[in-house]
PDB file of C-alpha atoms in Angstrom:
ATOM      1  CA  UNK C  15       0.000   0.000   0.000  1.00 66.00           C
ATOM      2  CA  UNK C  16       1.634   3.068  -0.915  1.00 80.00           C
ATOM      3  CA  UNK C  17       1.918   6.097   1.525  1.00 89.00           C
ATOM      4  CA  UNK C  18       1.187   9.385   0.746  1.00 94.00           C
ATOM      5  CA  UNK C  19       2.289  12.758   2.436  1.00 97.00           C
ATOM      6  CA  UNK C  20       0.724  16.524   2.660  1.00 97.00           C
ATOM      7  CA  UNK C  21       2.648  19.666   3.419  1.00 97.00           C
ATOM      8  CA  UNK C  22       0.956  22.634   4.441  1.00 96.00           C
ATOM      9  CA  UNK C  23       3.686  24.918   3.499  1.00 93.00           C
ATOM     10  CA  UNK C  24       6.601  24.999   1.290  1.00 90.00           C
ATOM     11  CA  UNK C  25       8.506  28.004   2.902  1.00 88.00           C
ATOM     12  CA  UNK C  26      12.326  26.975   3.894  1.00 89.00           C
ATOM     13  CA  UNK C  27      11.806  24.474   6.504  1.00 92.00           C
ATOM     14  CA  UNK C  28       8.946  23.268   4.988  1.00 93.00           C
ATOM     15  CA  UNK C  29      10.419  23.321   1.299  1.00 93.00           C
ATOM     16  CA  UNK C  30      13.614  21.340   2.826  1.00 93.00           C
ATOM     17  CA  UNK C  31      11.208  18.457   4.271  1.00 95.00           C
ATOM     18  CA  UNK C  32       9.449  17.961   1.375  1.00 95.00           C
ATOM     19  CA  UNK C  33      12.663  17.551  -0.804  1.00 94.00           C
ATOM     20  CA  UNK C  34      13.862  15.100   1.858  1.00 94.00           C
ATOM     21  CA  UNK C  35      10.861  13.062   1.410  1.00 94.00           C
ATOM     22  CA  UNK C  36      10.864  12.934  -1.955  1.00 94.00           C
ATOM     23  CA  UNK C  37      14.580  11.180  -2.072  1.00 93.00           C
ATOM     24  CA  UNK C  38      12.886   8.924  -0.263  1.00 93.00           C
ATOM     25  CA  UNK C  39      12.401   5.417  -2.312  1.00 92.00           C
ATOM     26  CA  UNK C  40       8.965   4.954  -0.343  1.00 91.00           C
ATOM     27  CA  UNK C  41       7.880   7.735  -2.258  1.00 93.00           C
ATOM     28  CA  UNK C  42       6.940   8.594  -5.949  1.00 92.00           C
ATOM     29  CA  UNK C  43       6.739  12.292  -6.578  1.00 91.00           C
ATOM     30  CA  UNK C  44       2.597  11.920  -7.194  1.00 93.00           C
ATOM     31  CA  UNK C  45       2.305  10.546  -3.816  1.00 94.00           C
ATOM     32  CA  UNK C  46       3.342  14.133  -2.168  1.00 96.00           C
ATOM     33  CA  UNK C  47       0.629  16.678  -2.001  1.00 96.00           C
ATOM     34  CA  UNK C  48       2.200  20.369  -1.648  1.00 96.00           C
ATOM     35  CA  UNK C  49       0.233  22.851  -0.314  1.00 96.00           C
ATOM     36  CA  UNK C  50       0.597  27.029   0.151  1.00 92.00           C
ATOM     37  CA  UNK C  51      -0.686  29.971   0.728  1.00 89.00           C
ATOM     38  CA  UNK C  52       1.092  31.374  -2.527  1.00 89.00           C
ATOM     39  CA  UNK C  53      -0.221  28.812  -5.088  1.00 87.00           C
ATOM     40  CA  UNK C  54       2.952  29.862  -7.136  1.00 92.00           C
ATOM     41  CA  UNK C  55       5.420  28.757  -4.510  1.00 91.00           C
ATOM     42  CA  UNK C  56       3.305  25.771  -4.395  1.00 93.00           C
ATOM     43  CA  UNK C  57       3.761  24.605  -7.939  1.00 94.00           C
ATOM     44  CA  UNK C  58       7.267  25.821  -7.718  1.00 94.00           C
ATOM     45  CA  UNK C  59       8.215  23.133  -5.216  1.00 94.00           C
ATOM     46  CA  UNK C  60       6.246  20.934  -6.551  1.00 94.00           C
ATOM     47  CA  UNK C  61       8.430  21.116 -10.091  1.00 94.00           C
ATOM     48  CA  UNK C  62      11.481  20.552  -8.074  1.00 92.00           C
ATOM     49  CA  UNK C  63      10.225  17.573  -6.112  1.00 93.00           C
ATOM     50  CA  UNK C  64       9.823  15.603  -9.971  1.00 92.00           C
ATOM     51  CA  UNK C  65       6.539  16.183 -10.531  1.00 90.00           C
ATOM     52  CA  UNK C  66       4.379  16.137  -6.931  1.00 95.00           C
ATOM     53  CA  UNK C  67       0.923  17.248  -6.989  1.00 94.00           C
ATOM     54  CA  UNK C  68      -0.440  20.706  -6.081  1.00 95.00           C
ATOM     55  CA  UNK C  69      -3.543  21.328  -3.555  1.00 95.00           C
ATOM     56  CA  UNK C  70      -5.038  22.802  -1.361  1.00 95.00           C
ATOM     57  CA  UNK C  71      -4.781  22.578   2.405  1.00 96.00           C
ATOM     58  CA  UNK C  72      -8.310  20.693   2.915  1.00 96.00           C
ATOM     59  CA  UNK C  73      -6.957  18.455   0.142  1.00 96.00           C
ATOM     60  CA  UNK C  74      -4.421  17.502   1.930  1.00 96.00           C
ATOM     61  CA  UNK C  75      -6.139  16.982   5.107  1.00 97.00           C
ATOM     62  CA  UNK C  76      -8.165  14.609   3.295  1.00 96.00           C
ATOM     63  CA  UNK C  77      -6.045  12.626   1.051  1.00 95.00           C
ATOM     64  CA  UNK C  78      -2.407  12.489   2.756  1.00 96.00           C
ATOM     65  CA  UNK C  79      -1.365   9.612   5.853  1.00 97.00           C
ATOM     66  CA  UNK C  80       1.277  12.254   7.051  1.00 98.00           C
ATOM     67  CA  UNK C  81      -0.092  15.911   7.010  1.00 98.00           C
ATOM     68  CA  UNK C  82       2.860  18.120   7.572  1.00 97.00           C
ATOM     69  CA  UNK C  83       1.914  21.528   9.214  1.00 97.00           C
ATOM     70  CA  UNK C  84       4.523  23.411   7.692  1.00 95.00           C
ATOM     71  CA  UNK C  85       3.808  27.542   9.059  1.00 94.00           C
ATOM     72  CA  UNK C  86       4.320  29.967  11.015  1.00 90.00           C
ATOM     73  CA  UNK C  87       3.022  29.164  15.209  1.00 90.00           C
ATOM     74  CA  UNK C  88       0.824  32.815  14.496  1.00 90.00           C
ATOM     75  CA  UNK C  89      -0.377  30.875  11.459  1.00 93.00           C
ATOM     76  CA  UNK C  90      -1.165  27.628  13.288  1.00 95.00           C
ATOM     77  CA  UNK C  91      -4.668  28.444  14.741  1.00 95.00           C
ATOM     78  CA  UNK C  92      -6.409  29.534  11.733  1.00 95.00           C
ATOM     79  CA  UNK C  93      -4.766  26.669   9.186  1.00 96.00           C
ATOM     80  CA  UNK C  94      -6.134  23.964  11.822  1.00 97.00           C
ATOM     81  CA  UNK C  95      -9.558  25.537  12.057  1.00 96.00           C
ATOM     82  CA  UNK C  96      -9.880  25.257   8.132  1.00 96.00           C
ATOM     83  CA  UNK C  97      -8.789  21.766   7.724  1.00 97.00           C
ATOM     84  CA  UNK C  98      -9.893  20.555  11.456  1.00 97.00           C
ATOM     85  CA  UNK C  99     -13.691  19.418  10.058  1.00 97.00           C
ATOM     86  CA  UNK C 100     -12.189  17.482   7.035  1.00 97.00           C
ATOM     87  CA  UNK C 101     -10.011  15.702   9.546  1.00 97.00           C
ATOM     88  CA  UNK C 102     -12.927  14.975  11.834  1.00 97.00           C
ATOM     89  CA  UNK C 103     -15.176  13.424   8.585  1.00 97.00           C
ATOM     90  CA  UNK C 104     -11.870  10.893   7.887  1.00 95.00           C
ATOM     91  CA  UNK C 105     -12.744   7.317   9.003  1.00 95.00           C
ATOM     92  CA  UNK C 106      -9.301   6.048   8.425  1.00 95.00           C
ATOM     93  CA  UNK C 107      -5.833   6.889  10.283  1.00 96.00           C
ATOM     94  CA  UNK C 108      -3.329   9.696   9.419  1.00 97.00           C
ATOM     95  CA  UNK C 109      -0.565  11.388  11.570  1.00 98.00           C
ATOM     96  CA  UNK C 110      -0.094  15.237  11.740  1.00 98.00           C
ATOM     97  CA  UNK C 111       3.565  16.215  11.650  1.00 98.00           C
ATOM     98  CA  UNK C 112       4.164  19.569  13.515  1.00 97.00           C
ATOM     99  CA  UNK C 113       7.159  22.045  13.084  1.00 95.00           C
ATOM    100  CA  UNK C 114       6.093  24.865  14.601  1.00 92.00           C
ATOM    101  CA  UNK C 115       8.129  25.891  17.233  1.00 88.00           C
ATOM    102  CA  UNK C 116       7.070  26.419  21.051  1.00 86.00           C
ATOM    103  CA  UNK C 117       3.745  24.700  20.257  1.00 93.00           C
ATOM    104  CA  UNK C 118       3.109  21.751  22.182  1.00 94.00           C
ATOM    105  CA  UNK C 119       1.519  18.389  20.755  1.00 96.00           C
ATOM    106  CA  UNK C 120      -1.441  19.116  23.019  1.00 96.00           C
ATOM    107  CA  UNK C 121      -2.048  22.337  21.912  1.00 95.00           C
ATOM    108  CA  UNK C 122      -1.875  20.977  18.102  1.00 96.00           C
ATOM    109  CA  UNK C 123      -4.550  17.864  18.718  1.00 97.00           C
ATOM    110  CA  UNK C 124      -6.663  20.582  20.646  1.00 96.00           C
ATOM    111  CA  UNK C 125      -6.771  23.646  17.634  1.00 96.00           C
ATOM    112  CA  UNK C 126      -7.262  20.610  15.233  1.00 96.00           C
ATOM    113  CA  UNK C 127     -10.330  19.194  17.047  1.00 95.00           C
ATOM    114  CA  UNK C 128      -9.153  15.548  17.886  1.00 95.00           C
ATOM    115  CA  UNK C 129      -6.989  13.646  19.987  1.00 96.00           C
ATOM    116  CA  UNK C 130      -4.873  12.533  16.512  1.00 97.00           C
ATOM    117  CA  UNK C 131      -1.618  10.570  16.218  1.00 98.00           C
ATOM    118  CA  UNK C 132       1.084  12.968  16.611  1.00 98.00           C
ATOM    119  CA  UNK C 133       5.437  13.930  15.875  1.00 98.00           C
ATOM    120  CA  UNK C 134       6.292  16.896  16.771  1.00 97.00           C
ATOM    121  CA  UNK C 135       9.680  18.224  14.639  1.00 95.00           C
ATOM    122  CA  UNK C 136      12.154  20.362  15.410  1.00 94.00           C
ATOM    123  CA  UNK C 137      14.132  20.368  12.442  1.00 94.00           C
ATOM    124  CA  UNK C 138      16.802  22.792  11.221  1.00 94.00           C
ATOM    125  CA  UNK C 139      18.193  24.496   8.222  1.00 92.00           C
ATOM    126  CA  UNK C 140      21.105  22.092   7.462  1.00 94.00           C
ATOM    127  CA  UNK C 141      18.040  19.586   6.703  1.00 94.00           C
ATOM    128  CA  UNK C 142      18.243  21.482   3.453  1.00 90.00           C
ATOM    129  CA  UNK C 143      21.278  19.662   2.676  1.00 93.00           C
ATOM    130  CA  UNK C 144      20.559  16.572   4.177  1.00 93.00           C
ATOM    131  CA  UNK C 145      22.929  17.336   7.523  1.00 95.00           C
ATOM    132  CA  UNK C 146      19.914  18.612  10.122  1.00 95.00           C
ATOM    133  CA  UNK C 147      19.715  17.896  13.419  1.00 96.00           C
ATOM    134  CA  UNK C 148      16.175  17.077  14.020  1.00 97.00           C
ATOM    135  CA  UNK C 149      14.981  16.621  17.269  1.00 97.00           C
ATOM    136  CA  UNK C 150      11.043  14.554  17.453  1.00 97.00           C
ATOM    137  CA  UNK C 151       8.652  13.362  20.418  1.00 97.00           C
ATOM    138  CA  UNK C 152       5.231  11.776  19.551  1.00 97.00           C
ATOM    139  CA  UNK C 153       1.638  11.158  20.553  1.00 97.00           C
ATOM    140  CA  UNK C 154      -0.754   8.461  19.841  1.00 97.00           C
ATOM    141  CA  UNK C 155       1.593   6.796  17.044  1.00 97.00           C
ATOM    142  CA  UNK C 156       2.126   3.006  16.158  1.00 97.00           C
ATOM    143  CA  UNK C 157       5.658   1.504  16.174  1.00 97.00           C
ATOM    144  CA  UNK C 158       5.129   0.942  12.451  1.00 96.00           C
ATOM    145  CA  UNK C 159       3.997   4.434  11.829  1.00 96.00           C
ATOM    146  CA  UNK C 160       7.334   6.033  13.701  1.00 97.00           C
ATOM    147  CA  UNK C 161      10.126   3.560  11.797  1.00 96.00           C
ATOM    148  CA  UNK C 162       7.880   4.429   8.305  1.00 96.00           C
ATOM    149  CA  UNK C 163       8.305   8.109   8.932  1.00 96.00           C
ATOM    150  CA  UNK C 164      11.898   7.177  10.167  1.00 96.00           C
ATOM    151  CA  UNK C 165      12.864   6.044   7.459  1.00 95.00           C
ATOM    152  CA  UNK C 166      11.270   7.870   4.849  1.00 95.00           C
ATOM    153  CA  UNK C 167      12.813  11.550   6.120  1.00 96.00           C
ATOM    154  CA  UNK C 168      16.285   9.769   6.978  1.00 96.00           C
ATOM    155  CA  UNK C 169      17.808  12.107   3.710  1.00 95.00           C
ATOM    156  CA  UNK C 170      17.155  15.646   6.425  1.00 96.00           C
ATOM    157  CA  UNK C 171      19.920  14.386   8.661  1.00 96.00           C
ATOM    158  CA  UNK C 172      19.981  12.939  12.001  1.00 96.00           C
ATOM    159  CA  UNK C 173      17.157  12.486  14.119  1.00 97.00           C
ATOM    160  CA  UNK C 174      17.055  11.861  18.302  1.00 97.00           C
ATOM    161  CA  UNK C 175      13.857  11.262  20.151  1.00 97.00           C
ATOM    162  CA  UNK C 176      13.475  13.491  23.053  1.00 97.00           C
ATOM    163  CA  UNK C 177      10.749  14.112  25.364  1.00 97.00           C
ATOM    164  CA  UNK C 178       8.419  17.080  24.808  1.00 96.00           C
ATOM    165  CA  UNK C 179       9.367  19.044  27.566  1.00 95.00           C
ATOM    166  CA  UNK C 180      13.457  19.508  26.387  1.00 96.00           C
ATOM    167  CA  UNK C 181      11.905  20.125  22.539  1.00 94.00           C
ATOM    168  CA  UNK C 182      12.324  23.938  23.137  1.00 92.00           C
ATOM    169  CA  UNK C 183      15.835  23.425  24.989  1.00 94.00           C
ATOM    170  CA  UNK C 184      17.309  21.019  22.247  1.00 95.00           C
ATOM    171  CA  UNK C 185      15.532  23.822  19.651  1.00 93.00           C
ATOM    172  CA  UNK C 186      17.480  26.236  21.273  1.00 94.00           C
ATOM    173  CA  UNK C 187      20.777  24.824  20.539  1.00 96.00           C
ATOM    174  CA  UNK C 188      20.158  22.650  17.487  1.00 95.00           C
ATOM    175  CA  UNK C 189      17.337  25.005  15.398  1.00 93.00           C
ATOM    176  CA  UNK C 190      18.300  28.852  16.360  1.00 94.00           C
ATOM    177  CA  UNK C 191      21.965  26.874  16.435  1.00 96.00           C
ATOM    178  CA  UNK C 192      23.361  27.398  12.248  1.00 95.00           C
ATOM    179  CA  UNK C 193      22.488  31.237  12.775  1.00 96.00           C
ATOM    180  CA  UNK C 194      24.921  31.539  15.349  1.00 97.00           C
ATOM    181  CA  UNK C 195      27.373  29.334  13.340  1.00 97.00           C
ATOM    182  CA  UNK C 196      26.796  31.419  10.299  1.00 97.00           C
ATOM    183  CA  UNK C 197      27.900  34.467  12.224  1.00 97.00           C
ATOM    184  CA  UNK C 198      30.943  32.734  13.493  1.00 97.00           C
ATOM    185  CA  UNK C 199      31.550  31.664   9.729  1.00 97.00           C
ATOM    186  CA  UNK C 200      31.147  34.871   8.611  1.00 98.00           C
ATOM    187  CA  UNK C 201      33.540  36.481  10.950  1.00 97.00           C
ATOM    188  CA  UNK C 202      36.181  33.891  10.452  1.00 97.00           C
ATOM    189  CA  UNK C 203      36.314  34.347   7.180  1.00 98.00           C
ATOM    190  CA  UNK C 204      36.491  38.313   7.564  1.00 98.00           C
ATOM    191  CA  UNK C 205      39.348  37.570   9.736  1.00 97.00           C
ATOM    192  CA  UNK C 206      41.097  35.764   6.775  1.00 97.00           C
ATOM    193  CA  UNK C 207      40.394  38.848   4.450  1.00 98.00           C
ATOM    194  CA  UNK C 208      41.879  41.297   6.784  1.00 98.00           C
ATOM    195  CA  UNK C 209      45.095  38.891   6.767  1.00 97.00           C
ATOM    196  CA  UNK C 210      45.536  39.266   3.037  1.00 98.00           C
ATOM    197  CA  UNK C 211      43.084  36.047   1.682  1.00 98.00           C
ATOM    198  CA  UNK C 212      40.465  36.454  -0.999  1.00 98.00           C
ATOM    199  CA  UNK C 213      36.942  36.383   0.389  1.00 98.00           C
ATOM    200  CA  UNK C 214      36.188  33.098  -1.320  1.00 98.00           C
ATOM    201  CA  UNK C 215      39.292  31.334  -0.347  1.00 98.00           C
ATOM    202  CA  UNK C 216      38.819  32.305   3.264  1.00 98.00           C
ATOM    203  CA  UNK C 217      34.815  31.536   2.982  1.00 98.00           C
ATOM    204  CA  UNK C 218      36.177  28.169   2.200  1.00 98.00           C
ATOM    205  CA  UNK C 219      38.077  27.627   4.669  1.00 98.00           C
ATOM    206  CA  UNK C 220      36.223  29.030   6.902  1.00 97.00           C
ATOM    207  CA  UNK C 221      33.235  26.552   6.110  1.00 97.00           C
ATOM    208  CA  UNK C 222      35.459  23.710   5.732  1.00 97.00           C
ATOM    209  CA  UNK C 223      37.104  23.971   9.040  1.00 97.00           C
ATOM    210  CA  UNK C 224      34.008  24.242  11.193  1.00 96.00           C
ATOM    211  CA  UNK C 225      32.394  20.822   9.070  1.00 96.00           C
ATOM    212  CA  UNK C 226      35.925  19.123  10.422  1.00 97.00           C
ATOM    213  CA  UNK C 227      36.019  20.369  13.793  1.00 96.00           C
ATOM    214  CA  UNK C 228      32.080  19.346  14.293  1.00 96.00           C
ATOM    215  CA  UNK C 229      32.740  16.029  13.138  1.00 96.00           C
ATOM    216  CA  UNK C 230      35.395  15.081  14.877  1.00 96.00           C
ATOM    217  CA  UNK C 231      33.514  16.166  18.002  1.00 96.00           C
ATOM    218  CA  UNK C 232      30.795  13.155  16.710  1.00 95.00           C
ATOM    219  CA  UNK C 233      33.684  10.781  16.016  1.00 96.00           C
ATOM    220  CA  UNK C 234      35.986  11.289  18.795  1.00 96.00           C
ATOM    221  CA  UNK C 235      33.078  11.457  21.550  1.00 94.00           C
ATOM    222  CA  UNK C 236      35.841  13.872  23.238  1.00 96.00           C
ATOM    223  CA  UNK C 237      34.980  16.622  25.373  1.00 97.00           C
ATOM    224  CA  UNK C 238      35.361  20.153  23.100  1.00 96.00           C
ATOM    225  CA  UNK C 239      37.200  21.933  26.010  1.00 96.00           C
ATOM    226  CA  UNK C 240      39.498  18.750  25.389  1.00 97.00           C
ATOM    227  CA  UNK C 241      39.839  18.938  21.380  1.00 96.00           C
ATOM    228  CA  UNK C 242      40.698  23.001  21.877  1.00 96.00           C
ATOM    229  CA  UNK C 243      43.434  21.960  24.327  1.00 96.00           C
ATOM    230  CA  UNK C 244      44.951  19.739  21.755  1.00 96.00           C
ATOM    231  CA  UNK C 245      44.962  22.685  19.108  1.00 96.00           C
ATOM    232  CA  UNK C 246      46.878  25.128  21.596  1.00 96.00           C
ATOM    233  CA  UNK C 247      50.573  24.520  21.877  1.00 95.00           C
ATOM    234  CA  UNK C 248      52.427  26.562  24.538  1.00 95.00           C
ATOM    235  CA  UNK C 249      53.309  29.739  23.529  1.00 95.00           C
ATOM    236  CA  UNK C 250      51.940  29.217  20.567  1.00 95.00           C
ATOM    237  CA  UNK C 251      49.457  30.990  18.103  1.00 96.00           C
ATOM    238  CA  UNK C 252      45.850  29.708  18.786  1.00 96.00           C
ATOM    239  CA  UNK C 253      46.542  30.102  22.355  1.00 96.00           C
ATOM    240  CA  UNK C 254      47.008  33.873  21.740  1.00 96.00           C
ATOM    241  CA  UNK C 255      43.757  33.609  19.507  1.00 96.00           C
ATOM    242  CA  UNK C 256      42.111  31.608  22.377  1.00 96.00           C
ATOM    243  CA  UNK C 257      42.563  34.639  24.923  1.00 96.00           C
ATOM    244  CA  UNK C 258      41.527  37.429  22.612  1.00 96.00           C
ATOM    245  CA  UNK C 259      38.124  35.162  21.786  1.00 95.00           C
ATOM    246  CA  UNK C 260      38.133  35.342  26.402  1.00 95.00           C
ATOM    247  CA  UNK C 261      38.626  38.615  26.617  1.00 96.00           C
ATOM    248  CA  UNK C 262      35.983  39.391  24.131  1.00 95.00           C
ATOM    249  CA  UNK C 263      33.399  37.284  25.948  1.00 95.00           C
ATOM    250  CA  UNK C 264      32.816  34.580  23.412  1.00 95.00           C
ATOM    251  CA  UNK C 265      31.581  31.870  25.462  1.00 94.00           C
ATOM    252  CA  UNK C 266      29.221  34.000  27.449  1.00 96.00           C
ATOM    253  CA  UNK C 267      27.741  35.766  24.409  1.00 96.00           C
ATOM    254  CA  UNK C 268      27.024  31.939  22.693  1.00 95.00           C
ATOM    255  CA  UNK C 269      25.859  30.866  26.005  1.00 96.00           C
ATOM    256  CA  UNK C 270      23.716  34.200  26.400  1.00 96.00           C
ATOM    257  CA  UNK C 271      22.479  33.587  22.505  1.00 97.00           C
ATOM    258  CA  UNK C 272      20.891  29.756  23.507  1.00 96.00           C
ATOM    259  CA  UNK C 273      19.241  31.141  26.658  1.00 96.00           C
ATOM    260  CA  UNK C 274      17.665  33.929  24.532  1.00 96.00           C
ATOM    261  CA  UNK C 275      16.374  31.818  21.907  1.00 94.00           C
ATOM    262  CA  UNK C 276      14.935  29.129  24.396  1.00 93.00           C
ATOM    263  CA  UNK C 277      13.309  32.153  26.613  1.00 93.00           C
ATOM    264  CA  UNK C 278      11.743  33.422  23.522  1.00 91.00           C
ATOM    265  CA  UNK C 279      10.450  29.816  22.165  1.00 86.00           C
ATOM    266  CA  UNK C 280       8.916  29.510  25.665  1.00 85.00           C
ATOM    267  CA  UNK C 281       7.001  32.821  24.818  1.00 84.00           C
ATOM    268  CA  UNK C 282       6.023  31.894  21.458  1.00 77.00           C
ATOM    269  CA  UNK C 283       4.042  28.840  23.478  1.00 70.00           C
ATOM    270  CA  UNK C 284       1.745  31.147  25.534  1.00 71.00           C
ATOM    271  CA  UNK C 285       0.599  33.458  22.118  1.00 60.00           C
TER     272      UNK C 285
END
C-alpha cells in the first residue's frame, strides 16, 4: 500500500522536508501533495520535487497519511480551524507532523479538534542539505507508523527522540543553532580577508574547518574543552587567539544567545 504525504507549506523548513521526502524510495513524486498559501510557490516546489501534486490545504487533510503543518506558530490556529472538520469526517488513520516551534503536541490535537496521532519536529536548516539535526517526540503513534516516517525523512539528517518538555531546549541549541554558526563563519572568514586572503578562499576555509572540527567532536566522543586543548601549543598561536576570543566574551555571548532563543520559544508557546 503506498503512503502518501501533505505539506501545508513549502517556505524553507517546509520546502527542505518535502525535498527530503521525496529522495525517499517509499515515495513517488505523485504521492506528495504540496500545499501554500502562494499557489505559485506551491507549484514551484512541486516542479522541483519531480513532478508532486499541487492542492489545497483541505486536500491535503483529506487525502495524505502524514499531514505536515509546515507555518508559522501565528499561522497555526487559523490553518487547523480550516482543515480541522475534514479531519474529523476521515474514518481512516493519518498522523499530523508539527514544526512549529514552542507549540506543544497538546495544543496541536486541541486547535485541530481531535486527539490525533502525533510527531512533533524540530528540524533545522542544514536539513536542506541533508545534515539537520532534528529533534522529534510523539503522541498516539504506532511503532510501524514512527520507523515508516523514520525512514522515509532519513535524507534531512539525524534524528534523536526526546521528550516534549526539552523540545524547546534542544531547539534552542540545534534550530536557532546554524544562525549563530553562520555568524561565526562569517567572521572567520572576515578575519582571513583582513590577513591578506580572498573572500572566497577564506569563505572556504572558513566553512570547511568548522564541518571538520564538528565532526570530529561526533567521532571522537571527546569533550570540546578537550579537542581546543589539543589545538593550543604553549606559547603558541591559537593560544594567543584563544585569549583574545576570552577577553571578548565569546563563550558567554554563545551561552547568552541559547538562553535567549529558548526564553523566547517559551514565549512563542503562551501566544
Amino acid at each position: 500500500m503506498s503512503t502518501y504525504v501533505g505539506f501545508i507549506g513549502c517556505g524553507n523548513m517546509g520546502g527542505a522536508l518535502a525535498k527530503a521526502a521525496a529522495k525517499s524510495e517509499l515515495l513517488k513524486p505523485e504521492h506528495i501533495c504540496i500545499a501554500d498559501r502562494m499557489n505559485a510557490q506551491a507549484e514551484k516546489m512541486a516542479a522541483e520535487l519531480g513532478g508532486a501534486i499541487v492542492g489545497t490545504n483541505k486536500e491535503v487533510a483529506k487525502h495524505c497519511d502524514y499531514i505536515f503543518l509546515a507555518v508559522k506558530p501565528q499561522m497555526m490556529q487559523g490553518v487547523l480551524e480550516e482543515i480541522a472538520p475534514v479531519l474529523k469526517e476521515r474514518t481512516d488513520r493519518f498522523v499530523l507532523v508539527t514544526i512549529a516551534a514552542g507549540l506543544t503536541m497538546e495544543s496541536i490535537q486541541k486547535m485541530a479538534g481531535g486527539n490525533y496521532p502525533i510527531i512533533r519536529l524540530m528540524p533545522n536548516m542544514p536539513a536542506a542539505v541533508g545534515q539537520g539535526m532534528i529533534l522529534y517526540c510523539s503522541a498516539k503513534t504506532h511503532l510501524d507508523e514512527m520507523v515508516t516516517f523514520l525512514h522515509m525523512m532519513k535524507e534531512a539528517g539525524r534524528f534523536d527522540e526526546l521528550p516534549e518538555n526539552l523540545i524547546d531546549a534542544g531547539s534552542a541549541v540545534s534550530g536557532c543553532g546554524p544562525a549563530f554558526v553562520y555568524m561565526f563563519i562569517e567572521a572567520l572568514a572576515d578575519g582571513g580577508v583582513a590577513c591578506g586572503l580572498p573572500r572566497q578562499k577564506a569563505q572556504e576555509y572558513a566553512a570547511q574547518t568548522l564541518i571538520g572540527a564538528a565532526e570530529m567532536v561526533l567521532k571522537s566522543g571527546m569533550h570540546p574543552g578537550a579537542l581546543k586543548d589539543a589545538v593550543c601549543s604553549p606559547a603558541g598561536s591559537t593560544i594567543q587567539g584563544v585569549r583574545a576570543l576570552e577577553a571578548g566574551g565569546f563563550r558567554g555571548d554563545i551561552f547568552e544567545a541559547v538562553v535567549a532563543a529558548y526564553e523566547k520559544t517559551k514565549e512563542l508557546g503562551k501566544k
